Tab-separated table of C-alpha atoms in Angstrom:
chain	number	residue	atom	x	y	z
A	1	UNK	CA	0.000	0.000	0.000
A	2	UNK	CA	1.318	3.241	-0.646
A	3	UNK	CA	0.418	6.389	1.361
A	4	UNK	CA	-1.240	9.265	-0.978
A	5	UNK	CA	-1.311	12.673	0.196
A	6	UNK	CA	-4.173	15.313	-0.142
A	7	UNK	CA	-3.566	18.599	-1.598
A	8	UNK	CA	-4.926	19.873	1.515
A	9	UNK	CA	-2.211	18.162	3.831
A	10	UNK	CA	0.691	19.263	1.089
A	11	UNK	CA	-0.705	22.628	1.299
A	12	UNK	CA	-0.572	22.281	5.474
A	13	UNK	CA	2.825	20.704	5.433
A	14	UNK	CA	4.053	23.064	2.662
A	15	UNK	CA	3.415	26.259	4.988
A	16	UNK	CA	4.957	24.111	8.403
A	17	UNK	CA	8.187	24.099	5.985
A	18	UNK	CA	7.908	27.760	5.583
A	19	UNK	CA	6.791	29.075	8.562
A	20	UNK	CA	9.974	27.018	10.342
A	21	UNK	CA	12.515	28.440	7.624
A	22	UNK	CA	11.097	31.800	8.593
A	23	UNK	CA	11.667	30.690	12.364
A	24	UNK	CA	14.792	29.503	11.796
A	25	UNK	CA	16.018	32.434	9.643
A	26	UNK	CA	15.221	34.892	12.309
A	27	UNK	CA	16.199	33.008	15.665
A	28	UNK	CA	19.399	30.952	14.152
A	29	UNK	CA	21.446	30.720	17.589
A	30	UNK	CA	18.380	29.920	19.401
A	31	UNK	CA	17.197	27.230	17.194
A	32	UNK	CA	20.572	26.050	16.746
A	33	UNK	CA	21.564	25.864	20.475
A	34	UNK	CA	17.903	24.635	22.460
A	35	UNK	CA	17.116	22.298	20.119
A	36	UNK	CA	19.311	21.056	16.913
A	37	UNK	CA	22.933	21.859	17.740
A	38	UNK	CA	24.917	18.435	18.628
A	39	UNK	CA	22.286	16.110	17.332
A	40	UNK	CA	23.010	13.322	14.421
A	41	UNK	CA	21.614	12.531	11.450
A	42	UNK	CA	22.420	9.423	8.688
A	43	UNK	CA	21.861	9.843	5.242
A	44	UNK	CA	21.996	6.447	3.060
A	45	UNK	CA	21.171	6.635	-0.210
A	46	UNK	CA	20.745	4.158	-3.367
A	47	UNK	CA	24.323	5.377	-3.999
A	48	UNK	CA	26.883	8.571	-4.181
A	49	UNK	CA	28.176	9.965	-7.686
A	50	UNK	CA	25.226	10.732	-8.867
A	51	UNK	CA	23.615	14.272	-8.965
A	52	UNK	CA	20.046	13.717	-7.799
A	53	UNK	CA	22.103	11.951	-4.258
A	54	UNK	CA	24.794	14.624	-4.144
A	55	UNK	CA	22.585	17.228	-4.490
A	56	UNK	CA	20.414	16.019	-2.326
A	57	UNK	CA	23.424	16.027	-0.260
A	58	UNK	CA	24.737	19.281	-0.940
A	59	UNK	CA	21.367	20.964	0.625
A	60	UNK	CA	21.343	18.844	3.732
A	61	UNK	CA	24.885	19.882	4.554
A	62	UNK	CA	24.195	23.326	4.447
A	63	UNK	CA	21.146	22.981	6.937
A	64	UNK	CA	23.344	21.011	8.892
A	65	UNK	CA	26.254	23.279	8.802
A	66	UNK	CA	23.528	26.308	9.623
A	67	UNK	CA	22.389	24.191	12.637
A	68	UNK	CA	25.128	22.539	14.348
A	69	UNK	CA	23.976	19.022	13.654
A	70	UNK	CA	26.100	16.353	12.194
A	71	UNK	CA	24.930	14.480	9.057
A	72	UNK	CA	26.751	11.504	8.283
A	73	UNK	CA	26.555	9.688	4.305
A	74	UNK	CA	26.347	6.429	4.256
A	75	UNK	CA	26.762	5.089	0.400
A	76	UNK	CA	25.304	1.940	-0.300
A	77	UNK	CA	26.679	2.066	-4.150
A	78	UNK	CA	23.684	0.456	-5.724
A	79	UNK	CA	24.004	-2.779	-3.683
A	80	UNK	CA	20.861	-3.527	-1.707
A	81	UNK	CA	22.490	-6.238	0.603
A	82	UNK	CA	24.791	-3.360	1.681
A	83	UNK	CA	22.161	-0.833	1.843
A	84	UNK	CA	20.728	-3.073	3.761
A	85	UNK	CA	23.500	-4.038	6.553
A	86	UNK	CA	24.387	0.238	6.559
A	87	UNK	CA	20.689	0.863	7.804
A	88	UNK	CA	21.285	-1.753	10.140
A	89	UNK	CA	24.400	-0.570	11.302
A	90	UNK	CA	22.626	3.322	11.438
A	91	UNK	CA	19.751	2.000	13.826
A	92	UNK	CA	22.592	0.818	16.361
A	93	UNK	CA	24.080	4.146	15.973
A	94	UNK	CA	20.569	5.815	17.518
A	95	UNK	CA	21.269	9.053	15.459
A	96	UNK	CA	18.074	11.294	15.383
A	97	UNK	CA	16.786	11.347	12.291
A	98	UNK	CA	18.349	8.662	9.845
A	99	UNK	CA	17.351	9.718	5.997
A	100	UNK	CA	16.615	6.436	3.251
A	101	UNK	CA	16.632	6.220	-0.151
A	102	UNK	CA	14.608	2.653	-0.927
A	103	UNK	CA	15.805	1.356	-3.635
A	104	UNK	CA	12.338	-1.295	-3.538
A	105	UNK	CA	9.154	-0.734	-1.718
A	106	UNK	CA	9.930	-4.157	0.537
A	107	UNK	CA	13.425	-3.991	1.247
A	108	UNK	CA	13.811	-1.824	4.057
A	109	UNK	CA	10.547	-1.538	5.337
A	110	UNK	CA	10.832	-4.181	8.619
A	111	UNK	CA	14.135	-1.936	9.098
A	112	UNK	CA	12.097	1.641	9.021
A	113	UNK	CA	9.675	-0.115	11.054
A	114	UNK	CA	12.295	-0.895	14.052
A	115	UNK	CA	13.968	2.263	13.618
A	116	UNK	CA	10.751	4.324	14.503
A	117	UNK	CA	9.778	1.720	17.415
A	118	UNK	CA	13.350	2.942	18.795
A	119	UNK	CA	12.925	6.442	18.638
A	120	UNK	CA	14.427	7.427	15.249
A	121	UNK	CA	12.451	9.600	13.405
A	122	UNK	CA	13.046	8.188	9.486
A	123	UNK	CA	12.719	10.496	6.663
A	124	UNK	CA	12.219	8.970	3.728
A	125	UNK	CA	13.007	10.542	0.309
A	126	UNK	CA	12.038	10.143	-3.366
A	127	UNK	CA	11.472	6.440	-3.571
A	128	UNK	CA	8.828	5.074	-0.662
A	129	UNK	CA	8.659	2.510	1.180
A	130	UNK	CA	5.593	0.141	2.065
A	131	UNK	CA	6.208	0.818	5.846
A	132	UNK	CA	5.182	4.696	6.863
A	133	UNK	CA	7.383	6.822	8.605
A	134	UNK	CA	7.692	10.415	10.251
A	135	UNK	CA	8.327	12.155	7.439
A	136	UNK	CA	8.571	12.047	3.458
A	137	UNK	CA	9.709	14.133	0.957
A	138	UNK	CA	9.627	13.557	-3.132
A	139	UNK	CA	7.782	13.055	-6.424
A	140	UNK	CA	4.076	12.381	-6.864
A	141	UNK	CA	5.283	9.673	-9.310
A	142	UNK	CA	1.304	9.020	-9.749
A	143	UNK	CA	0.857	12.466	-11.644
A	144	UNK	CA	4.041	11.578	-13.173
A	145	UNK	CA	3.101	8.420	-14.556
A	146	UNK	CA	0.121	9.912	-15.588
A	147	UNK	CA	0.488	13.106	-17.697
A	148	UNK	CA	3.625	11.525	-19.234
A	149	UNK	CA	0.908	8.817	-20.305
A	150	UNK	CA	-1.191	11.226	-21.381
A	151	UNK	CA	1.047	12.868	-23.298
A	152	UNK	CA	2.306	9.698	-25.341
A	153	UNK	CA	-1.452	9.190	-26.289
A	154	UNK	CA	-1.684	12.606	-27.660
A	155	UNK	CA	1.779	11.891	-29.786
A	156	UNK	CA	0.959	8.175	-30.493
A	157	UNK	CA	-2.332	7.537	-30.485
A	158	UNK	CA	-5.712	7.925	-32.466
A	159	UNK	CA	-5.001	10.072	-35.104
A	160	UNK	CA	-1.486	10.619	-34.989
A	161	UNK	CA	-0.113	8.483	-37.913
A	162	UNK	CA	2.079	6.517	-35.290
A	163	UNK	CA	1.724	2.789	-34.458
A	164	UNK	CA	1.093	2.948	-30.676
A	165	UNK	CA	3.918	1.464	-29.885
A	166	UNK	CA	5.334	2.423	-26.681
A	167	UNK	CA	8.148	0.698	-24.257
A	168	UNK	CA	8.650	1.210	-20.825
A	169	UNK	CA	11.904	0.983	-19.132
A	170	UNK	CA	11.845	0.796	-15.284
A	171	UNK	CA	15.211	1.043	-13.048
A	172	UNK	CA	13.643	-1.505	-10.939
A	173	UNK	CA	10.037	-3.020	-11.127
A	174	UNK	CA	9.626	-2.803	-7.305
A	175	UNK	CA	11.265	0.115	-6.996
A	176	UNK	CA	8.118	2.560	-5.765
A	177	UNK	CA	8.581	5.402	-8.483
A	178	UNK	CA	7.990	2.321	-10.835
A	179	UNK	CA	5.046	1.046	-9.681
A	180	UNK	CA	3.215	4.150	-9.014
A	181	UNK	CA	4.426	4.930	-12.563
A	182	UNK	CA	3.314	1.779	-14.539
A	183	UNK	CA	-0.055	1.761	-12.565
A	184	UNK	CA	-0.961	4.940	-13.894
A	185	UNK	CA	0.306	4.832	-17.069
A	186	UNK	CA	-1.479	1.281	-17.793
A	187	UNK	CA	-4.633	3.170	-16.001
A	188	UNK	CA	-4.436	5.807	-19.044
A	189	UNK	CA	-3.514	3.361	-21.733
A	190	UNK	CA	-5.877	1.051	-20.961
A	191	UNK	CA	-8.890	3.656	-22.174
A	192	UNK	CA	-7.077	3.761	-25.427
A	193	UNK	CA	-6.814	0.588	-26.966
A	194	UNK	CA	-4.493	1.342	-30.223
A	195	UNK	CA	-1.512	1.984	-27.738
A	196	UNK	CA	0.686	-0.961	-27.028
A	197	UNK	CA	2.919	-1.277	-24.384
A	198	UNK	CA	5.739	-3.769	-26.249
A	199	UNK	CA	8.328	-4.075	-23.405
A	200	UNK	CA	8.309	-3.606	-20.042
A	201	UNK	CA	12.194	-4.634	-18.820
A	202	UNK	CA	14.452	-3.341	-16.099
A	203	UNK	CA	17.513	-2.044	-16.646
A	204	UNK	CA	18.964	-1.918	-12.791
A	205	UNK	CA	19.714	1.738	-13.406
A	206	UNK	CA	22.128	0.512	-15.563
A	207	UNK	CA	22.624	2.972	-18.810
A	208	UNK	CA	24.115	0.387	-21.103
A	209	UNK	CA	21.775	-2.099	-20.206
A	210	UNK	CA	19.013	0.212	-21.232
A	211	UNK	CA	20.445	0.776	-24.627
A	212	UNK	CA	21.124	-3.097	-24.726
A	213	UNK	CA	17.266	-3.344	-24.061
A	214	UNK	CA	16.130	-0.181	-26.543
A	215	UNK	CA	18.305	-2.236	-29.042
A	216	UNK	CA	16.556	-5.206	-29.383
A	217	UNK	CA	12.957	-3.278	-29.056
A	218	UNK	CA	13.572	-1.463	-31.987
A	219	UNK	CA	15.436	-4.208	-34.123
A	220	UNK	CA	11.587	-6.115	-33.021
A	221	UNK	CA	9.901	-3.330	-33.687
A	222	UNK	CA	11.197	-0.949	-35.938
A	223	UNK	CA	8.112	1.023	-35.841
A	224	UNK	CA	7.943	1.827	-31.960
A	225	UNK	CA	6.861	5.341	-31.202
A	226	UNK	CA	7.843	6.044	-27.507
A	227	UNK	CA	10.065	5.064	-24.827
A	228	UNK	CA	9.227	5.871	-20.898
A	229	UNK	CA	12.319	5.404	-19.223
A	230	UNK	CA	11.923	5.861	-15.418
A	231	UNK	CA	15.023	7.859	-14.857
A	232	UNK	CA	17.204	10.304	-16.946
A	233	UNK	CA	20.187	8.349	-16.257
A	234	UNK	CA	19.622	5.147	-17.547
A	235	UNK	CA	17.288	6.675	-20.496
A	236	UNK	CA	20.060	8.377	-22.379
A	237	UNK	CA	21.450	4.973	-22.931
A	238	UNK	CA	17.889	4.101	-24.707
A	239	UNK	CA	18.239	7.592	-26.069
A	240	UNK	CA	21.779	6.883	-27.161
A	241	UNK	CA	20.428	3.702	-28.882
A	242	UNK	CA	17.681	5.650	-30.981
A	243	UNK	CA	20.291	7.876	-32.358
A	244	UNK	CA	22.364	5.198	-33.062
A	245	UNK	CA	19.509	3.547	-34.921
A	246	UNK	CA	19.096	6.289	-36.812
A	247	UNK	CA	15.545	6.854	-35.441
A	248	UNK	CA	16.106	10.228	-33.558
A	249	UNK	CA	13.184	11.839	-35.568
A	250	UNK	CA	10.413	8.826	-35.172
A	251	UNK	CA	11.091	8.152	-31.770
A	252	UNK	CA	10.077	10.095	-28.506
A	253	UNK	CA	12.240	9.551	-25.537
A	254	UNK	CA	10.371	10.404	-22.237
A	255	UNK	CA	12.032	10.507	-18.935
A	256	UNK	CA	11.949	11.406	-15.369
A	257	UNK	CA	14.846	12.489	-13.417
A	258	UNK	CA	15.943	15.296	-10.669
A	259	UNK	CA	16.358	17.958	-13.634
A	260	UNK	CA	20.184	18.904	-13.625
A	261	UNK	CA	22.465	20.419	-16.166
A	262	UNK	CA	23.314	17.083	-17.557
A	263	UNK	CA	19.524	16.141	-18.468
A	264	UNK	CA	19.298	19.632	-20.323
A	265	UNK	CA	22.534	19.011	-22.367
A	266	UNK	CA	21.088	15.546	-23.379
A	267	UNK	CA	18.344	17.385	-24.244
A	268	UNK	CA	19.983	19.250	-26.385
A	269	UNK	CA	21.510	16.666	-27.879
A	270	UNK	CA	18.489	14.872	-29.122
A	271	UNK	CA	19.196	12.333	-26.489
A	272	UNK	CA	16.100	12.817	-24.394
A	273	UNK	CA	12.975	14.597	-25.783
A	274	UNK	CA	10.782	15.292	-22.777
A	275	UNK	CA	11.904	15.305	-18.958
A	276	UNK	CA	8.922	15.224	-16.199
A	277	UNK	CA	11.798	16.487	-13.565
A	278	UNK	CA	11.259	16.673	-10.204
A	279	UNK	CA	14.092	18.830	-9.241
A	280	UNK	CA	16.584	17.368	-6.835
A	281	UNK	CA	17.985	21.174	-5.701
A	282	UNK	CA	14.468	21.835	-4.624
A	283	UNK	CA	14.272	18.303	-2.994
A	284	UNK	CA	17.639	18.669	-1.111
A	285	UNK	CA	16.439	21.906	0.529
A	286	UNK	CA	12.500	20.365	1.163
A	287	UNK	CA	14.910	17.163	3.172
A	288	UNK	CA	17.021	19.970	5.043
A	289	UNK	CA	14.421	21.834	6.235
A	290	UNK	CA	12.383	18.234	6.897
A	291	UNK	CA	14.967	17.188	9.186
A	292	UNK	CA	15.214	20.592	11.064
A	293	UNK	CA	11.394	19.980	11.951
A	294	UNK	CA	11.841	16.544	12.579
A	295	UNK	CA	15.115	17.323	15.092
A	296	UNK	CA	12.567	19.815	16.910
A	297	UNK	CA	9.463	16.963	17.573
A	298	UNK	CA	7.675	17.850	14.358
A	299	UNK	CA	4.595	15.708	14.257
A	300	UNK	CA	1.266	15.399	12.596
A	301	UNK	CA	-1.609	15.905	15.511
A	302	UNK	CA	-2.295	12.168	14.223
A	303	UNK	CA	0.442	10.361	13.972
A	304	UNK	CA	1.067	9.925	10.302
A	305	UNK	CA	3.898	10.967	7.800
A	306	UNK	CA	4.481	14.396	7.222
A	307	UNK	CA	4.709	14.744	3.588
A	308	UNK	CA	5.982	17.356	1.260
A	309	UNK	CA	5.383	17.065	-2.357
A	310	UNK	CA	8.082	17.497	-4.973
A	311	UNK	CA	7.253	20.682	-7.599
A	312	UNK	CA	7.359	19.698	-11.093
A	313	UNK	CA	9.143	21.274	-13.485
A	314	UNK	CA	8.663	19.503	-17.584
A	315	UNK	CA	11.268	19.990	-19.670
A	316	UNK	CA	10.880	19.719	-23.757
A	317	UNK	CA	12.966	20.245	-26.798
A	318	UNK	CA	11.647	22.457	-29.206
A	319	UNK	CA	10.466	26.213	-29.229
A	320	UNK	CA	9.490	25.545	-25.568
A	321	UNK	CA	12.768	24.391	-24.151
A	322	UNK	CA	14.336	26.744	-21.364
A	323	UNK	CA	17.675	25.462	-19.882
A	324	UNK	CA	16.986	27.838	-17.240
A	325	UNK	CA	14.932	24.982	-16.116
A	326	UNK	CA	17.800	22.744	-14.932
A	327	UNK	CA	19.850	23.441	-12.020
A	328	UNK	CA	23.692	22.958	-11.427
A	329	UNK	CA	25.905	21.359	-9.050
């Protein structure tokens, strides 16, 4: 099950964020020495080297370094059996707040689950978990899925000359930005019958493996229409593969991804044709200020997760693109 939030809790949770940066900008030293200063917080993500972590990263440093709270990386380098012995290893630590990056909606959920019966307030961010927690930050992958749906219909379906044809390319099937994604995608295509969804494979986050997959879609169909890859990353390799197939022009590459300079350039390139980006700056400074209210007993009157919904910015080549749109490190 996966916990949906109303606009009018985002709204709520929106202003909390706002009305404690306005707090916090004005009585810094207070903030910093009654209630933040000294305490620890453990970041472990999917992995480090990649901009949507390290900017992620960037942001919660400078809250930290604002704050006089510790935050400690953790990098589980796209291994879930580490990720899995780090958040372990994080629990025993008893740090404050400790931040996760699921890579799957199962994998760490008994783990969040112990962590909050021991105290530690667990912020989640970008990818969800099946187990609730204090607090969560990140896409609405559901809208996501959707309008990027939408929007293949409009370019592939009735009445646009185009065979339907459309492949999907997860990072990982249980990861929770592809679920949400496929289930309301398939909700969309399924009231329009002349699209056809002709591959549905993983690629790990794995670049090359996505062109390895985009490959051998469009050698089996040569006539395919769209791509939806589920992150900018590992779509440029099934951009890359278009191009190299000489099917730039025929082809529409959708992604998703946290929006940063490299996304534009491929972009430009004719890599990628359409980002839905969720913009990791933006996210980095949502987690920072997250954690400050978390370090300071920020709580829903009813006990569930606090939840703060990720802006979306869509990016498009054409007469419409604006660069200005992606951020940099």
């Amino acid at each position: 099950m996966f916990y949906k939030m109303g606009s009018a809790f985002r709204t709520t949770v929106a202003c909390m964020l706002m009305g404690a940066c306005a707090l916090m900008g004005a009585t810094a030293s207070a903030q910093a020495d009654s209630n933040i200063a000294g305490k620890k917080v453990i970041f472990i993500p999917i992995s480090m080297g990649i901009s949507l972590t390290e900017g992620w990263a960037r942001r919660m440093n400078e809250h930290a370094a604002i704050y006089g709270y510790s935050l400690d990386v953790r990098d589980a380098a796209f291994n879930t059996g580490v990720m899995s012995e780090l958040v372990a290893k994080a629990i025993s630590d008893k740090p404050d707040v400790l931040v996760v990056h699921n890579p799957t909606v199962q994998l760490l959920s008994r783990q969040i689950k112990q962590a909050e019966a021991e105290g530690i307030k667990v912020l989640q961010i970008n990818l969800q978990s099946n187990q609730p927690s204090s607090g969560f930050v990140g896409a609405n992958w559901e809208r996501i899925g959707r309008e990027i749906a939408e929007d293949i219909v409009k370019e592939c379906g009735a009445g646009a000359g185009k065979s339907g044809k459309v492949a999907i390319i997860p990072g990982q099937l249980t990861a929770a930005d592809s679920v949400i994604m496929n289930e309301a995608a398939f909700k969309v295509f399924e009231q329009h019958k002349e699209i056809q969804v002709v591959s549905n494979q993983a690629s790990d986050w794995e670049p090359e493996k996505a062109r390895q997959i985009t490959a051998t879609v469009l050698q089996q169909h040569p006539d395919l229409c769209a791509i939806f890859g589920h992150w900018d990353v590992h779509t440029m390799g099934a951009g890359n593969a278009v191009k190299d197939a000489g099917k730039a022009d025929d082809v529409l590459v959708y992604a998703t991804g946290g929006g940063d300079s490299v996304a534009c350039k491929a972009i430009e390139d004719k890599v990628l044709d359409r980002m839905w980006s969720y913009d990791a700056d933006g996210q980095g400074r949502d987690a920072g200020t997250m954690i400050d209210l978390l370090l300071q007993g920020a709580a829903t009157a009813d006990g569930s997760m606090m939840m703060v919904e990720s802006p979306m910015k869509i990016i498009k080549a054409g007469d419409s693109y604006d660069a200005s749109l992606c951020w940099k490190m």
